[in-house]
JSON list of C-alpha atoms in Angstrom, two decimals:
[
{"chain": "A", "resi": 269, "resn": "UNK", "atom": "CA", "xyz": [97.87, 126.55, 98.66]},
{"chain": "A", "resi": 270, "resn": "UNK", "atom": "CA", "xyz": [101.81, 124.72, 99.01]},
{"chain": "A", "resi": 271, "resn": "UNK", "atom": "CA", "xyz": [104.39, 124.28, 96.25]},
{"chain": "A", "resi": 272, "resn": "UNK", "atom": "CA", "xyz": [104.12, 120.93, 95.18]},
{"chain": "A", "resi": 273, "resn": "UNK", "atom": "CA", "xyz": [107.03, 120.48, 92.83]},
{"chain": "A", "resi": 274, "resn": "UNK", "atom": "CA", "xyz": [109.04, 120.74, 89.21]},
{"chain": "A", "resi": 275, "resn": "UNK", "atom": "CA", "xyz": [108.21, 118.82, 86.48]},
{"chain": "A", "resi": 276, "resn": "UNK", "atom": "CA", "xyz": [111.09, 116.92, 85.65]},
{"chain": "A", "resi": 277, "resn": "UNK", "atom": "CA", "xyz": [109.76, 114.52, 82.93]},
{"chain": "A", "resi": 278, "resn": "UNK", "atom": "CA", "xyz": [106.43, 113.22, 81.38]},
{"chain": "A", "resi": 279, "resn": "UNK", "atom": "CA", "xyz": [105.45, 109.61, 80.63]},
{"chain": "A", "resi": 280, "resn": "UNK", "atom": "CA", "xyz": [102.61, 107.64, 79.28]},
{"chain": "A", "resi": 281, "resn": "UNK", "atom": "CA", "xyz": [100.50, 110.79, 79.15]},
{"chain": "A", "resi": 282, "resn": "UNK", "atom": "CA", "xyz": [101.70, 112.51, 82.39]},
{"chain": "A", "resi": 283, "resn": "UNK", "atom": "CA", "xyz": [103.34, 114.80, 83.81]},
{"chain": "A", "resi": 284, "resn": "UNK", "atom": "CA", "xyz": [106.19, 113.62, 86.36]},
{"chain": "A", "resi": 285, "resn": "UNK", "atom": "CA", "xyz": [107.12, 116.07, 88.81]},
{"chain": "A", "resi": 286, "resn": "UNK", "atom": "CA", "xyz": [109.39, 115.66, 91.99]},
{"chain": "A", "resi": 287, "resn": "UNK", "atom": "CA", "xyz": [108.25, 116.40, 95.62]},
{"chain": "A", "resi": 288, "resn": "UNK", "atom": "CA", "xyz": [109.65, 119.32, 97.19]},
{"chain": "A", "resi": 289, "resn": "UNK", "atom": "CA", "xyz": [108.86, 117.95, 100.31]},
{"chain": "A", "resi": 290, "resn": "UNK", "atom": "CA", "xyz": [108.44, 115.02, 101.81]},
{"chain": "A", "resi": 291, "resn": "UNK", "atom": "CA", "xyz": [105.21, 114.90, 102.96]},
{"chain": "A", "resi": 292, "resn": "UNK", "atom": "CA", "xyz": [103.18, 114.13, 99.04]},
{"chain": "A", "resi": 293, "resn": "UNK", "atom": "CA", "xyz": [98.93, 115.31, 98.04]},
{"chain": "A", "resi": 294, "resn": "UNK", "atom": "CA", "xyz": [97.20, 113.21, 98.06]},
{"chain": "A", "resi": 295, "resn": "UNK", "atom": "CA", "xyz": [95.67, 111.50, 95.03]},
{"chain": "A", "resi": 296, "resn": "UNK", "atom": "CA", "xyz": [92.87, 113.45, 93.45]},
{"chain": "A", "resi": 297, "resn": "UNK", "atom": "CA", "xyz": [94.16, 117.22, 94.66]},
{"chain": "A", "resi": 298, "resn": "UNK", "atom": "CA", "xyz": [94.27, 120.12, 92.32]},
{"chain": "A", "resi": 299, "resn": "UNK", "atom": "CA", "xyz": [97.57, 121.04, 90.27]},
{"chain": "A", "resi": 300, "resn": "UNK", "atom": "CA", "xyz": [97.72, 124.28, 89.97]},
{"chain": "A", "resi": 301, "resn": "UNK", "atom": "CA", "xyz": [100.62, 126.67, 87.60]},
{"chain": "A", "resi": 302, "resn": "UNK", "atom": "CA", "xyz": [102.05, 130.02, 88.98]},
{"chain": "A", "resi": 303, "resn": "UNK", "atom": "CA", "xyz": [99.38, 131.90, 87.58]},
{"chain": "A", "resi": 304, "resn": "UNK", "atom": "CA", "xyz": [96.37, 129.86, 89.24]},
{"chain": "A", "resi": 305, "resn": "UNK", "atom": "CA", "xyz": [95.42, 128.10, 86.03]},
{"chain": "A", "resi": 306, "resn": "UNK", "atom": "CA", "xyz": [94.36, 124.79, 86.72]},
{"chain": "A", "resi": 307, "resn": "UNK", "atom": "CA", "xyz": [96.74, 121.92, 85.14]},
{"chain": "A", "resi": 308, "resn": "UNK", "atom": "CA", "xyz": [95.11, 118.83, 86.12]},
{"chain": "A", "resi": 309, "resn": "UNK", "atom": "CA", "xyz": [95.04, 116.41, 88.99]},
{"chain": "A", "resi": 310, "resn": "UNK", "atom": "CA", "xyz": [97.13, 113.75, 90.94]},
{"chain": "A", "resi": 311, "resn": "UNK", "atom": "CA", "xyz": [96.87, 110.34, 89.98]},
{"chain": "A", "resi": 312, "resn": "UNK", "atom": "CA", "xyz": [99.53, 108.06, 92.04]},
{"chain": "A", "resi": 313, "resn": "UNK", "atom": "CA", "xyz": [102.50, 109.38, 94.27]},
{"chain": "A", "resi": 314, "resn": "UNK", "atom": "CA", "xyz": [105.13, 106.67, 93.71]},
{"chain": "A", "resi": 315, "resn": "UNK", "atom": "CA", "xyz": [109.16, 106.62, 94.59]},
{"chain": "A", "resi": 316, "resn": "UNK", "atom": "CA", "xyz": [111.10, 106.90, 98.13]},
{"chain": "A", "resi": 317, "resn": "UNK", "atom": "CA", "xyz": [109.08, 108.40, 100.79]},
{"chain": "A", "resi": 318, "resn": "UNK", "atom": "CA", "xyz": [111.97, 110.80, 101.64]},
{"chain": "A", "resi": 319, "resn": "UNK", "atom": "CA", "xyz": [111.88, 112.30, 97.98]},
{"chain": "A", "resi": 320, "resn": "UNK", "atom": "CA", "xyz": [108.84, 111.02, 96.37]},
{"chain": "A", "resi": 321, "resn": "UNK", "atom": "CA", "xyz": [107.04, 111.71, 92.79]},
{"chain": "A", "resi": 322, "resn": "UNK", "atom": "CA", "xyz": [104.03, 112.78, 92.02]},
{"chain": "A", "resi": 323, "resn": "UNK", "atom": "CA", "xyz": [102.04, 111.83, 88.54]},
{"chain": "A", "resi": 324, "resn": "UNK", "atom": "CA", "xyz": [99.60, 114.30, 87.25]},
{"chain": "A", "resi": 325, "resn": "UNK", "atom": "CA", "xyz": [97.26, 113.76, 84.65]},
{"chain": "A", "resi": 326, "resn": "UNK", "atom": "CA", "xyz": [96.96, 117.19, 82.43]},
{"chain": "A", "resi": 327, "resn": "UNK", "atom": "CA", "xyz": [94.03, 118.48, 81.37]},
{"chain": "A", "resi": 328, "resn": "UNK", "atom": "CA", "xyz": [93.01, 118.49, 77.71]},
{"chain": "A", "resi": 329, "resn": "UNK", "atom": "CA", "xyz": [94.13, 122.17, 76.40]},
{"chain": "A", "resi": 330, "resn": "UNK", "atom": "CA", "xyz": [97.21, 121.82, 78.37]},
{"chain": "A", "resi": 331, "resn": "UNK", "atom": "CA", "xyz": [100.56, 120.49, 76.35]},
{"chain": "A", "resi": 332, "resn": "UNK", "atom": "CA", "xyz": [102.96, 118.07, 78.29]},
{"chain": "A", "resi": 333, "resn": "UNK", "atom": "CA", "xyz": [105.89, 119.12, 76.60]},
{"chain": "A", "resi": 334, "resn": "UNK", "atom": "CA", "xyz": [105.86, 122.93, 77.84]},
{"chain": "A", "resi": 335, "resn": "UNK", "atom": "CA", "xyz": [105.06, 121.76, 81.28]},
{"chain": "A", "resi": 336, "resn": "UNK", "atom": "CA", "xyz": [109.02, 120.10, 81.72]},
{"chain": "A", "resi": 337, "resn": "UNK", "atom": "CA", "xyz": [110.22, 122.59, 83.95]},
{"chain": "A", "resi": 338, "resn": "UNK", "atom": "CA", "xyz": [107.44, 124.26, 85.18]},
{"chain": "A", "resi": 339, "resn": "UNK", "atom": "CA", "xyz": [106.52, 124.56, 89.32]},
{"chain": "A", "resi": 340, "resn": "UNK", "atom": "CA", "xyz": [103.16, 123.46, 90.34]},
{"chain": "A", "resi": 341, "resn": "UNK", "atom": "CA", "xyz": [101.69, 124.32, 92.62]},
{"chain": "A", "resi": 342, "resn": "UNK", "atom": "CA", "xyz": [98.85, 122.17, 94.68]},
{"chain": "A", "resi": 343, "resn": "UNK", "atom": "CA", "xyz": [95.48, 123.96, 95.93]}
]
């Protein structure tokens, strides 16, 4: 498990995360929170290679607004 980054905003039903590292996760990778609870899956990687962003589709039980500012991880 490694840190993915912090949710910077939401858009079109997705959580947008600015990656902490220049090496983004694979599409389909499982995303979890600090308590290792599943949040969703990576559906897109975009932006500059040196500072990519990741779009995550969340599970139905997750409220997107509550995720803004949260640190998320890839398992």
